[in-house]
Tab-separated table of C-alpha atoms in Angstrom:
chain	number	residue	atom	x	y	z
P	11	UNK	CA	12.657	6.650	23.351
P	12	UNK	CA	11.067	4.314	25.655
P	13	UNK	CA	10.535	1.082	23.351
P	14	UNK	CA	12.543	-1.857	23.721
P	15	UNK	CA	12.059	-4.911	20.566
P	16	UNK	CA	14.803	-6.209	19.130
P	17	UNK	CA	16.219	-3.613	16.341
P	18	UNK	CA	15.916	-4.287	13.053
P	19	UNK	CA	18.692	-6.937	11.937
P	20	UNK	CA	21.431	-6.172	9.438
P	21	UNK	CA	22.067	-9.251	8.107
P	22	UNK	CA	22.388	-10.529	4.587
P	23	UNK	CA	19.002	-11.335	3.254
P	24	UNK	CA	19.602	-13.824	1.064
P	25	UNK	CA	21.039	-15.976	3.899
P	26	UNK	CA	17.391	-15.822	5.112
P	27	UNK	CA	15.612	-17.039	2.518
P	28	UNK	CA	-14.910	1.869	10.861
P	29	UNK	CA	-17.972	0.995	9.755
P	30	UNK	CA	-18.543	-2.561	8.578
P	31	UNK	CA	-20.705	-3.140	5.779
P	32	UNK	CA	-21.416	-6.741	5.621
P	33	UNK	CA	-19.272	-8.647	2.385
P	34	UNK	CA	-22.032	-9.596	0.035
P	35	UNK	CA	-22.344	-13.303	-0.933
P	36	UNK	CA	-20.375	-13.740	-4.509
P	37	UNK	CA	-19.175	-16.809	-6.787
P	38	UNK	CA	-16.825	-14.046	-7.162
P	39	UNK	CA	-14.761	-14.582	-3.422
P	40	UNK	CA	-14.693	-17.525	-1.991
P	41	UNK	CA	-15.864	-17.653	2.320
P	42	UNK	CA	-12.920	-16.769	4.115
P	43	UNK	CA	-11.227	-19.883	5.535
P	44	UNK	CA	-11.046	-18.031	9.568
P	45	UNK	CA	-12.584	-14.740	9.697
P	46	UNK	CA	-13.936	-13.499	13.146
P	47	UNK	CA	-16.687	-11.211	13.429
P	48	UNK	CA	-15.431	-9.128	15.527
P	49	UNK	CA	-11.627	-8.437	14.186
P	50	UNK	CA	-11.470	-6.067	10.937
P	51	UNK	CA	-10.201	-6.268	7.590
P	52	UNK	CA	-7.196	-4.479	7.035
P	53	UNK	CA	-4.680	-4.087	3.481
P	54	UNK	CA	-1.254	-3.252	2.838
P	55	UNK	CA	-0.087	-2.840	-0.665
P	56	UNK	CA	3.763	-2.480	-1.303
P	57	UNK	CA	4.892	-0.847	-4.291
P	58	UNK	CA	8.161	-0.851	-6.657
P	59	UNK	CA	8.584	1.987	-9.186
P	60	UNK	CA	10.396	-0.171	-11.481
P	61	UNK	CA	9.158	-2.843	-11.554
P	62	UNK	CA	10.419	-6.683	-10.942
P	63	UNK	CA	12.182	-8.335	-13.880
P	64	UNK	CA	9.678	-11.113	-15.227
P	65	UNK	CA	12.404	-13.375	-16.357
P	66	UNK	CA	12.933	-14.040	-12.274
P	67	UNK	CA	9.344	-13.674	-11.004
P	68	UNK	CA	6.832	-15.149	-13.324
P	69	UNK	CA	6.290	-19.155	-12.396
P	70	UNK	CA	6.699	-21.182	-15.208
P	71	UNK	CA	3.709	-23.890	-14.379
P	72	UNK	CA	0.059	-22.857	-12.455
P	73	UNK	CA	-1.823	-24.381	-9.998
P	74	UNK	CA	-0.594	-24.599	-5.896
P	75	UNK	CA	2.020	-26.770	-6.146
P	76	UNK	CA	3.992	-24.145	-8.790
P	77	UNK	CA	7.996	-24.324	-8.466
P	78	UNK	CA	9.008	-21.074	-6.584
P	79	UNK	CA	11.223	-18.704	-9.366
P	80	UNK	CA	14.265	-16.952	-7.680
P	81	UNK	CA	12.696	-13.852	-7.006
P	82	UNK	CA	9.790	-15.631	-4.992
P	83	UNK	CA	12.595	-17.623	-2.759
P	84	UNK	CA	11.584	-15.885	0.034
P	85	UNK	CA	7.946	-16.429	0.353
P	86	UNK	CA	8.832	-20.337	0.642
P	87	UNK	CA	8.154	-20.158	4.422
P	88	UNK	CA	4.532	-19.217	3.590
P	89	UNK	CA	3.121	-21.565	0.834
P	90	UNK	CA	-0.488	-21.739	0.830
P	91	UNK	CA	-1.136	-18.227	2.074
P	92	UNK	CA	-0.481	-16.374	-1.085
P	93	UNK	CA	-1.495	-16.218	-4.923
P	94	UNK	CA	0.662	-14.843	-7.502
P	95	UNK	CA	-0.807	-13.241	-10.647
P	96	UNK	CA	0.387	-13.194	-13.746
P	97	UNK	CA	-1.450	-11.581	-16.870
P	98	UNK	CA	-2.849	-8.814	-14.967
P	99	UNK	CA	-2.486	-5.235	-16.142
P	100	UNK	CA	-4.504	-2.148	-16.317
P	101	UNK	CA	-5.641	-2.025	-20.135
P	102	UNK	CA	-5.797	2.158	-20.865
P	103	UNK	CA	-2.287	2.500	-19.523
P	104	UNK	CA	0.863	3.298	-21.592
P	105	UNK	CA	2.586	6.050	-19.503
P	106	UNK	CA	5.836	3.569	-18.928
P	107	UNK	CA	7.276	5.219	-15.718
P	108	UNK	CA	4.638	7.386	-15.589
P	109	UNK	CA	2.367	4.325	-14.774
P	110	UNK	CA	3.837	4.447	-10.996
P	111	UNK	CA	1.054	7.050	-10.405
P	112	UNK	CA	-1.534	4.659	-11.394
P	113	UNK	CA	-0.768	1.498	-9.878
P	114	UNK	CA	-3.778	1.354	-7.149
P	115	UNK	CA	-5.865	3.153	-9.493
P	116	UNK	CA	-5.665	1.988	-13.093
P	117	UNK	CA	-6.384	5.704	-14.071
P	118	UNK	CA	-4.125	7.732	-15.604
P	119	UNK	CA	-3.571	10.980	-17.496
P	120	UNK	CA	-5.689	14.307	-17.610
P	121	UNK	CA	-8.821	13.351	-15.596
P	122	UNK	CA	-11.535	14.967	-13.582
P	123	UNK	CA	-10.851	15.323	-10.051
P	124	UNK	CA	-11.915	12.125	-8.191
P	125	UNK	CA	-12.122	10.130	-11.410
P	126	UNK	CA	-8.455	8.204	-10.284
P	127	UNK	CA	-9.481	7.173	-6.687
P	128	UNK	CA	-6.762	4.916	-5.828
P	129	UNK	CA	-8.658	1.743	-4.352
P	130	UNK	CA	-6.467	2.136	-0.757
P	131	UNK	CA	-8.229	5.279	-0.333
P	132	UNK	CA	-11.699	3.698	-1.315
P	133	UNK	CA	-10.584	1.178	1.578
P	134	UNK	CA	-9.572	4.110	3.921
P	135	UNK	CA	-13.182	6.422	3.379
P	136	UNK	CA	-14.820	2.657	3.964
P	137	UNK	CA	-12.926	2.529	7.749
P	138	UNK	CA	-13.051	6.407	8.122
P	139	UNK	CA	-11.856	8.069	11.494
P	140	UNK	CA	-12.422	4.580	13.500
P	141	UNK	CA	-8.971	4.351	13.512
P	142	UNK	CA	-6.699	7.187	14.135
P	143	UNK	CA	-5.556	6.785	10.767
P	144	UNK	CA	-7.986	5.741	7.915
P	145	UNK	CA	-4.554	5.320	6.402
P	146	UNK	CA	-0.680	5.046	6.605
P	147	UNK	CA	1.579	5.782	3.521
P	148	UNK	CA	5.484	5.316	3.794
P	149	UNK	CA	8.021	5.080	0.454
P	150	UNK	CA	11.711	4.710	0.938
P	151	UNK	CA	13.612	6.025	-2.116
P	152	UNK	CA	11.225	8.355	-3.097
P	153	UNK	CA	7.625	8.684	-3.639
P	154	UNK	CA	5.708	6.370	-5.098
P	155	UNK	CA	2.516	8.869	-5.562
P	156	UNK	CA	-0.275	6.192	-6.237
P	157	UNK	CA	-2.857	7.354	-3.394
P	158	UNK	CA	-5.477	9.404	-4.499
P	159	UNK	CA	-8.262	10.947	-2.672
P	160	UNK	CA	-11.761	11.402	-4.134
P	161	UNK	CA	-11.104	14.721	-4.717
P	162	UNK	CA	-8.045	14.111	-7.054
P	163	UNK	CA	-5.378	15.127	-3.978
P	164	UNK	CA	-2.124	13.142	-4.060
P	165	UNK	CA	-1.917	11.462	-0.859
P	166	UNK	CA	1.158	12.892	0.939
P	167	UNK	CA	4.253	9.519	2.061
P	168	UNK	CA	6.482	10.047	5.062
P	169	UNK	CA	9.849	9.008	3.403
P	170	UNK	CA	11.439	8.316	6.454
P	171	UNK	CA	10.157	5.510	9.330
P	172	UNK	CA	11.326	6.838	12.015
P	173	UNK	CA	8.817	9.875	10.850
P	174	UNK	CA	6.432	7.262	10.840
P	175	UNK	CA	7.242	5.801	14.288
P	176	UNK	CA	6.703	9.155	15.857
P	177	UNK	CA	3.641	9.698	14.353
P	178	UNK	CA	2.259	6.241	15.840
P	179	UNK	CA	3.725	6.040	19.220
P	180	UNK	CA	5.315	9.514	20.073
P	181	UNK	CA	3.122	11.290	22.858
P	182	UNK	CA	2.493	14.880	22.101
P	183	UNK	CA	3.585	16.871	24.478
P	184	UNK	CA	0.593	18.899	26.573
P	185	UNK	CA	1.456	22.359	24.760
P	186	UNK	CA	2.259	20.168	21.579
P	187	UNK	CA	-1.402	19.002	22.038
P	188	UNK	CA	-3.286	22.327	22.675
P	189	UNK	CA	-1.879	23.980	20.131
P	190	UNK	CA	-2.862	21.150	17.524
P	191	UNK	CA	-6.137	21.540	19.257
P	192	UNK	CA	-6.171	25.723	18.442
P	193	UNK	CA	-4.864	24.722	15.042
P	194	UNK	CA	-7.798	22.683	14.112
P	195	UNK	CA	-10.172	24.796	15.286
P	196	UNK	CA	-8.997	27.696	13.089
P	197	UNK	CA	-9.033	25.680	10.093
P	198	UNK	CA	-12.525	24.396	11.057
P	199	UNK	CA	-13.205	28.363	10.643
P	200	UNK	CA	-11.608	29.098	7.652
P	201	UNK	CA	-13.632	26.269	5.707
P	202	UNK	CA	-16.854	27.115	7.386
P	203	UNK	CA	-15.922	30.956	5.992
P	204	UNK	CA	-14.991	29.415	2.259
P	205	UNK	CA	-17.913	26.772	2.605
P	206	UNK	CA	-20.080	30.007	2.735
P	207	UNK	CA	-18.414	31.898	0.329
P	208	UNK	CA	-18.228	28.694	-2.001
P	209	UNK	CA	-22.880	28.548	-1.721
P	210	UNK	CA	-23.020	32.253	-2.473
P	211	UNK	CA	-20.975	31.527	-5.262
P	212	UNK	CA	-23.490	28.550	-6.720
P	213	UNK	CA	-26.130	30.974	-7.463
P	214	UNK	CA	-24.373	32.509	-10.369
P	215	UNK	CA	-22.178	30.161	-11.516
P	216	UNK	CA	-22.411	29.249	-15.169
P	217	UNK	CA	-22.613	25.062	-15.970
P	218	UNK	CA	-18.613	24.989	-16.899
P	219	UNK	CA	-17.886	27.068	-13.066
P	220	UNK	CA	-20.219	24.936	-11.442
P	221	UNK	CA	-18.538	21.735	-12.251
P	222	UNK	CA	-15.009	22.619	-10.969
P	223	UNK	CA	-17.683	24.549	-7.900
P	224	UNK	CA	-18.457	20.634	-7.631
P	225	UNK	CA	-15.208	19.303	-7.082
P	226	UNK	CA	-14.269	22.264	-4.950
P	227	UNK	CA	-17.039	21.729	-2.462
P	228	UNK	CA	-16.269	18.204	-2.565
P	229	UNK	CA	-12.975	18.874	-0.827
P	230	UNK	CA	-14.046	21.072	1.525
P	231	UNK	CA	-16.468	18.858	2.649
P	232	UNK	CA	-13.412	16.075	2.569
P	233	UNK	CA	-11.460	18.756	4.572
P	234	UNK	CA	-14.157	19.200	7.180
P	235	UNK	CA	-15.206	15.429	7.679
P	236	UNK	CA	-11.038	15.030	8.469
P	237	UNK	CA	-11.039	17.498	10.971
P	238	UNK	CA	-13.369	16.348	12.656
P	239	UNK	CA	-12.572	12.959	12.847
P	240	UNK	CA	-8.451	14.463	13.786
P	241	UNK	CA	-10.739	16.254	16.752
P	242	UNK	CA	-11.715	12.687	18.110
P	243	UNK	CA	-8.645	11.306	18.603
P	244	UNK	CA	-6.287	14.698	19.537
P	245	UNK	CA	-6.814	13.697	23.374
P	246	UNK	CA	-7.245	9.909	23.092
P	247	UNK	CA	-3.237	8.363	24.114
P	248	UNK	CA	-1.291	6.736	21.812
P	249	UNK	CA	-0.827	2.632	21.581
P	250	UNK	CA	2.432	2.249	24.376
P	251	UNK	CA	4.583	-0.429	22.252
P	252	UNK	CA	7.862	-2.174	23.028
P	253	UNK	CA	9.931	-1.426	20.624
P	254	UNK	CA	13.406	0.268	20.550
P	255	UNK	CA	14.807	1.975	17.281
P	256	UNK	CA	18.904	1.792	17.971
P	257	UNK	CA	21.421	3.662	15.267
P	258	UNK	CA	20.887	5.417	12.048
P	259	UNK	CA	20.863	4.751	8.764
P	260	UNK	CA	23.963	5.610	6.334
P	261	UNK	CA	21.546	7.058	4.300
P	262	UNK	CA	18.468	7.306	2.511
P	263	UNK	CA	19.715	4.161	0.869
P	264	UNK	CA	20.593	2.501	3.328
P	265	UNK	CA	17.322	-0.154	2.861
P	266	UNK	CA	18.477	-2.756	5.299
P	267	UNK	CA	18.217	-0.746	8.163
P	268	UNK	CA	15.503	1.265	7.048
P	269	UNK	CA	13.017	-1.626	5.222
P	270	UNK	CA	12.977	-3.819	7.873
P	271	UNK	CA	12.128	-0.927	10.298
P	272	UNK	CA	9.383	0.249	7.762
P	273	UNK	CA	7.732	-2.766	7.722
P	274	UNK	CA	7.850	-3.667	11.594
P	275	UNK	CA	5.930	-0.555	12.247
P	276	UNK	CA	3.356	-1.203	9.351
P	277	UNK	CA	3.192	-4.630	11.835
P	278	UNK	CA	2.524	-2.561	15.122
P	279	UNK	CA	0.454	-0.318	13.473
P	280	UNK	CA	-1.873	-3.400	12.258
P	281	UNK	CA	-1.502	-4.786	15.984
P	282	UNK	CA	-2.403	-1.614	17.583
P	283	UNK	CA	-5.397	-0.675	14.901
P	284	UNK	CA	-3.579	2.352	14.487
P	285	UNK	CA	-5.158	1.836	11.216
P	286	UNK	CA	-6.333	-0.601	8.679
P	287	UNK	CA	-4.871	0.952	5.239
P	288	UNK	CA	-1.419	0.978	4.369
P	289	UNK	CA	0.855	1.498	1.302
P	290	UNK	CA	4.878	0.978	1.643
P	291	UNK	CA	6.989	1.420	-1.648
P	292	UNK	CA	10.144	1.659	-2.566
P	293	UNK	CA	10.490	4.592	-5.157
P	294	UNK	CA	12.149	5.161	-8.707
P	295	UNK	CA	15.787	6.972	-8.346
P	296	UNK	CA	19.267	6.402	-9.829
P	297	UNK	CA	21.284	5.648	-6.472
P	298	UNK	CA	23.134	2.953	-5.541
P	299	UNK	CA	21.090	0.793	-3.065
P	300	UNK	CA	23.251	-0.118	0.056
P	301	UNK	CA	23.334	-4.317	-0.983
P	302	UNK	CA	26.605	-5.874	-1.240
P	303	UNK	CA	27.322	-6.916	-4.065
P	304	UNK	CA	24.669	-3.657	-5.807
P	305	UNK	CA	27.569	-0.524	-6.805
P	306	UNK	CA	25.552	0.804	-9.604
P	307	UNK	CA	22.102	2.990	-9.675
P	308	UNK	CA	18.611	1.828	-9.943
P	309	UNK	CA	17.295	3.299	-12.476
P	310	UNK	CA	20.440	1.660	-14.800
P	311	UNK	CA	20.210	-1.601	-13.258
P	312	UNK	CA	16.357	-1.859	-14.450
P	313	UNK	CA	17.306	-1.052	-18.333
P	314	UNK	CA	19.915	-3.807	-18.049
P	315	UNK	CA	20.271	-4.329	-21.379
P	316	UNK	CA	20.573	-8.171	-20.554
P	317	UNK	CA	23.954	-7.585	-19.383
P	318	UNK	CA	24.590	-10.318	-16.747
P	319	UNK	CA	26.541	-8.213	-14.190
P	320	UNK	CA	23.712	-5.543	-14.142
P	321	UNK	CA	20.882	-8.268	-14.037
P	322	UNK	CA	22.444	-10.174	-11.124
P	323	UNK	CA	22.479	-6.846	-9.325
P	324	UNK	CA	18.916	-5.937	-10.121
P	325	UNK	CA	17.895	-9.340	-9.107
P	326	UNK	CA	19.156	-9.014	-5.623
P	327	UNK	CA	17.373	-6.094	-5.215
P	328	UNK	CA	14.548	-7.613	-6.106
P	329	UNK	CA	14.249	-10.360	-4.164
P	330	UNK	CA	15.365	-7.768	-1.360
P	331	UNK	CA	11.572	-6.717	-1.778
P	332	UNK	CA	9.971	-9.899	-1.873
P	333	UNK	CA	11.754	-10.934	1.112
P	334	UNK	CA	10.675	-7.908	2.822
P	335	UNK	CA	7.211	-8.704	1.971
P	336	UNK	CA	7.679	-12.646	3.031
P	337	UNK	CA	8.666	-11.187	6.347
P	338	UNK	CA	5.410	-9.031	7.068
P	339	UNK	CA	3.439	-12.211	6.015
P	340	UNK	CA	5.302	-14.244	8.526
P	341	UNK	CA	5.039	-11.693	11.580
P	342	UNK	CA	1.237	-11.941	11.133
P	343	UNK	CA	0.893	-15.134	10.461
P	344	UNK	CA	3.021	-16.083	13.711
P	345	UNK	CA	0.741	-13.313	15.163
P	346	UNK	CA	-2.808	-15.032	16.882
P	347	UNK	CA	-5.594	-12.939	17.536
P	348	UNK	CA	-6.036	-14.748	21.019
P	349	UNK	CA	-9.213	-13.057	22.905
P	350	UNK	CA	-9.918	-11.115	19.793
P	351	UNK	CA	-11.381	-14.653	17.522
P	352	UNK	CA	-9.815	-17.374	16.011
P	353	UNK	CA	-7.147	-17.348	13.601
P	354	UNK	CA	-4.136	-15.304	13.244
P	355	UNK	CA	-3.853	-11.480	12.246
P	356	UNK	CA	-3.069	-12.872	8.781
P	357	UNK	CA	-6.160	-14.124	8.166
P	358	UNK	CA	-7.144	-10.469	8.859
P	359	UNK	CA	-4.877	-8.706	6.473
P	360	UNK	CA	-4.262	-8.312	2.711
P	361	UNK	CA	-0.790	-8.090	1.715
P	362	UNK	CA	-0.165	-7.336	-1.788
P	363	UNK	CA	3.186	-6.728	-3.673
P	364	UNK	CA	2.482	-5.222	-7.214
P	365	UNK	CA	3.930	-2.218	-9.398
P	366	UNK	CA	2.435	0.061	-12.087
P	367	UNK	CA	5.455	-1.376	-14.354
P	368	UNK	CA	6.140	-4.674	-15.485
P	369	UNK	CA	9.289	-5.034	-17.620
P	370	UNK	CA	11.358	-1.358	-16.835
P	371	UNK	CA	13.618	-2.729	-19.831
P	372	UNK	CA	11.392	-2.099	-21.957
P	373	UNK	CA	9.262	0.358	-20.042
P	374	UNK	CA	6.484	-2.330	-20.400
P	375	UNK	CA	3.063	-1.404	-18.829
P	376	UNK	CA	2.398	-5.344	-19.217
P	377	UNK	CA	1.631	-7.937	-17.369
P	378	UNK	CA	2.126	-6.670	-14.242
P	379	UNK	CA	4.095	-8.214	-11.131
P	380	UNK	CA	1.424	-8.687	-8.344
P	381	UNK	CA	1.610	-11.217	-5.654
P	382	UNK	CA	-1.441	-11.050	-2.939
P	383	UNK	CA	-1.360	-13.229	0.729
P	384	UNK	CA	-3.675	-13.248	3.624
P	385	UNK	CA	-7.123	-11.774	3.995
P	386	UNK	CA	-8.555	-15.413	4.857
P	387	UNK	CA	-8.621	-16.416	1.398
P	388	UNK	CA	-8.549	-19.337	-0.202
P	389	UNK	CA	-5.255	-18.961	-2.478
P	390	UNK	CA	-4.367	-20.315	-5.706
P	391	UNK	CA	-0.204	-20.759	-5.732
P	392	UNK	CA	0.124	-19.393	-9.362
P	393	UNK	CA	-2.850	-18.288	-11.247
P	394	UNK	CA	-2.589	-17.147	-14.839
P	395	UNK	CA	-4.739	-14.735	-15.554
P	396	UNK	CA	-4.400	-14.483	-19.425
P	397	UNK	CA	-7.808	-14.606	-21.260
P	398	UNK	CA	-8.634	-17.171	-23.996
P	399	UNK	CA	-8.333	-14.050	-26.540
P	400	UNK	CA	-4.678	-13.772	-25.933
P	401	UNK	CA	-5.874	-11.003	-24.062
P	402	UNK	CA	-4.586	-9.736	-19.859
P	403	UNK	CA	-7.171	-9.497	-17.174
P	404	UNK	CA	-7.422	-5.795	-15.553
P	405	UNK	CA	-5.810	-5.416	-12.505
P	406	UNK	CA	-8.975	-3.518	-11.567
P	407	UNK	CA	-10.789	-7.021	-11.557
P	408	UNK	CA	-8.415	-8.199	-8.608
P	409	UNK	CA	-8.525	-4.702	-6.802
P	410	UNK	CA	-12.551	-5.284	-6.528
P	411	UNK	CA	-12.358	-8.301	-5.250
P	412	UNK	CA	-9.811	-7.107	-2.741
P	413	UNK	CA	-12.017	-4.345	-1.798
P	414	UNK	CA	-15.346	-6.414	-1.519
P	415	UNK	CA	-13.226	-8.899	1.045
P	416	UNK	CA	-12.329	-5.944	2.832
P	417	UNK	CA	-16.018	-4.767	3.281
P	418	UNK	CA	-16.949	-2.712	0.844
P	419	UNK	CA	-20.112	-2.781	-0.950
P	420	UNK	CA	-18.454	-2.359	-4.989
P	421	UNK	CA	-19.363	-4.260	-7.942
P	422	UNK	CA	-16.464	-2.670	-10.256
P	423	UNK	CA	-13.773	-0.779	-9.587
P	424	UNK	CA	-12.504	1.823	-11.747
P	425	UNK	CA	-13.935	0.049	-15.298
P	426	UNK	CA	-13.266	-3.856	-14.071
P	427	UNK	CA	-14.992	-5.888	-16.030
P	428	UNK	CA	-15.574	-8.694	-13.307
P	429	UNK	CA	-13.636	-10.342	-10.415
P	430	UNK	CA	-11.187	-12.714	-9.407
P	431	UNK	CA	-12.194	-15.993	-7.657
P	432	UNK	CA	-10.738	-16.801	-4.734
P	433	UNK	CA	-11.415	-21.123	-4.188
């Protein structure tokens, strides 16, 4: 491979620490504090399976000048540039792990198709094909399987970076690239023959048929509007980077090699405008994760059972994902968008860290772990989110307001019942 960064560092992480619609004016978002008009939104949201135990992340006091809990350590080097949330869940879910699959969405069990949209992929039909990618999903440990299409599809997660990194900066080879090119044309035919087949069908279809005719059509018509925007950019070069991937991972556990190489290509990929919508996770399993000082399995650690060997474990692999997150924040924020408008690509990106869990212990769908930086907003430190009732915000309330600073025309997203103010 022809790159040449730095590789990502093994080191012990606790020793360190497109189409634009125009954002609407709302008392709901605050004006973004450096936004140029010519540099795009763009959001990552990181994922854990299993949640973060609260005891370690939650603040104990509000307001900006909040004292940083253990698991937060890491984002020390960034205070200002990031709210964390506490109170937040999404009300209609009880599906303990099975909540995972909901986490962008806030919509879970026997649906019709489209009805769970995840809000990345709201983001990612808002940018369409003026990126290569409308969107980039990568999980290390397993899927996290919270993107959903309109038409109800599971978006698909490389598991591995280095899969990733090839699909970014790898050139395709000339025969590589005319046989994608033959490839896409057949399928074009195919779903102009089933498109066909799919009208001739409407004319007799009974009301029950026609609605699953509906959602049928809809993803061919998803299908076709991919193609062509795959067509665009088959013969367009990719973004030439510096940046050198050196040695292999022990395994698929092995998450500090592999995290910090996820997340520096999520970074080049934002630098590039590879794309604009990303998701990273880091999935549910039972393995040992390759920490020192971590020898037993995930899954155990998270129903610790308040035993202090297994929470001291669990707590280091939390804070491994914070700190992960603390160092895409940094890398942008140390990033300026020079000829491109003021400000830095921070300012131009929304980083959230959240989960469809809160406390795995007791397979709590509760008051959810969320922490949110960037996007030019004005942040809070620690905002608690709990209603004068007693009761929790939605989730869904912060995910529209995430969505309207993006660009998005929305008023509610997925049954919010308002938004979140940003000032």
């Amino acid at each position: 491979m022809s790159r040449s960064i730095a590789k990502p560092a093994r080191r012990n992480f606790l020793k360190a620490a497109g189409i634009a619609i125009a954002l609407p004016t709302l008392e709901s978002v605050a004006a973004p504090r450096s936004r140029s008009p010519r540099e795009p939104m763009r959001m990552v949201c990181i994922g854990s399976a299993l949640g973060i135990h609260p005891d370690a992340f939650f603040p104990t006091s509000s307001g900006p000048n909040f004292e940083l809990p253990p698991t937060l350590q890491p984002l020390s080097g960034v205070r200002g540039e990031f709210t964390v949330f506490s109170h937040l869940d999404h009300p209609a879910i009880y599906s303990k792990h099975g909540a995972t699959s909901s986490f962008l969405s806030g919509v879970g069990g026997q649906v019709p198709a489209g009805a769970n949209t995840s809000m990345d992929q709201i983001a990612a039909d808002h940018v369409g094909y003026a990126t290569r990618f409308p969107s980039l999903h990568v999980s290390l440990g397993g899927s996290l399987g919270c993107s959903w299409t309109k038409s109800g599809i599971k978006v698909r997660e490389d598991s591995d970076p280095r899969d990733l990194f090839n699909k970014l900066f790898v050139r395709d080879s000339a025969a590589a690239a005319k046989a994608r090119q033959l490839q896409l044309e057949e399928q074009g035919s195919i779903l102009d023959l089933v498109g066909e087949q799919a009208k001739r069908f409407e004319r007799r279809a009974n009301p029950s048929d026609k609605q699953k005719l509906d959602e049928y059509v809809t993803a061919i018509r998803e299908a076709e509007a991919k193609l062509q925007g795959m067509k665009r950019w088959i013969k367009l070069p990719k973004p030439n980077v510096s940046y050198e991937i050196e040695g292999t991972p022990h395994s698929g556990m092995d998450y500090e090699f592999l995290s910090p190489l996820m997340f520096d290509l999520l970074f080049l990929a934002i630098q590039s405008d590879s794309s604009r919508v990303f998701t990273a996770g880091f999935g549910m399993h039972n393995h040992a994760i390759e920490f020192d000082g971590v020898k037993d399995g995930y899954h155990t650690l998270s129903h610790h059972g308040n035993l202090p060997d297994r929470l001291r474990q669990l707590q280091l692999i939390d804070r491994f994902y914070i700190d992960q997150m603390a160092r895409l924040v940094q890398k942008l924020k140390d990033a300026p968008l020079g000829e491109r408008g003021d400000g830095t690509l921070l300012d131009q990106t929304m980083v959230m860290f959240g989960s469809g869990m809160g406390d795995a212990a007791r397979h709590s769908n509760r008051n959810l772990p969320v922490v949110l930086a960037g996007g030019g907003l004005k942040h809070h430190g620690h905002l608690d989110c709990q209603q004068a009732s007693g009761r929790q915000t939605p989730l869904n309330n912060l995910y529209t307001s995430m969505l309207q600073n993006f660009g998005v025309d929305i008023d509610r997203f997925n049954g919010a019942t308002g938004t979140i103010h940003f000032g």
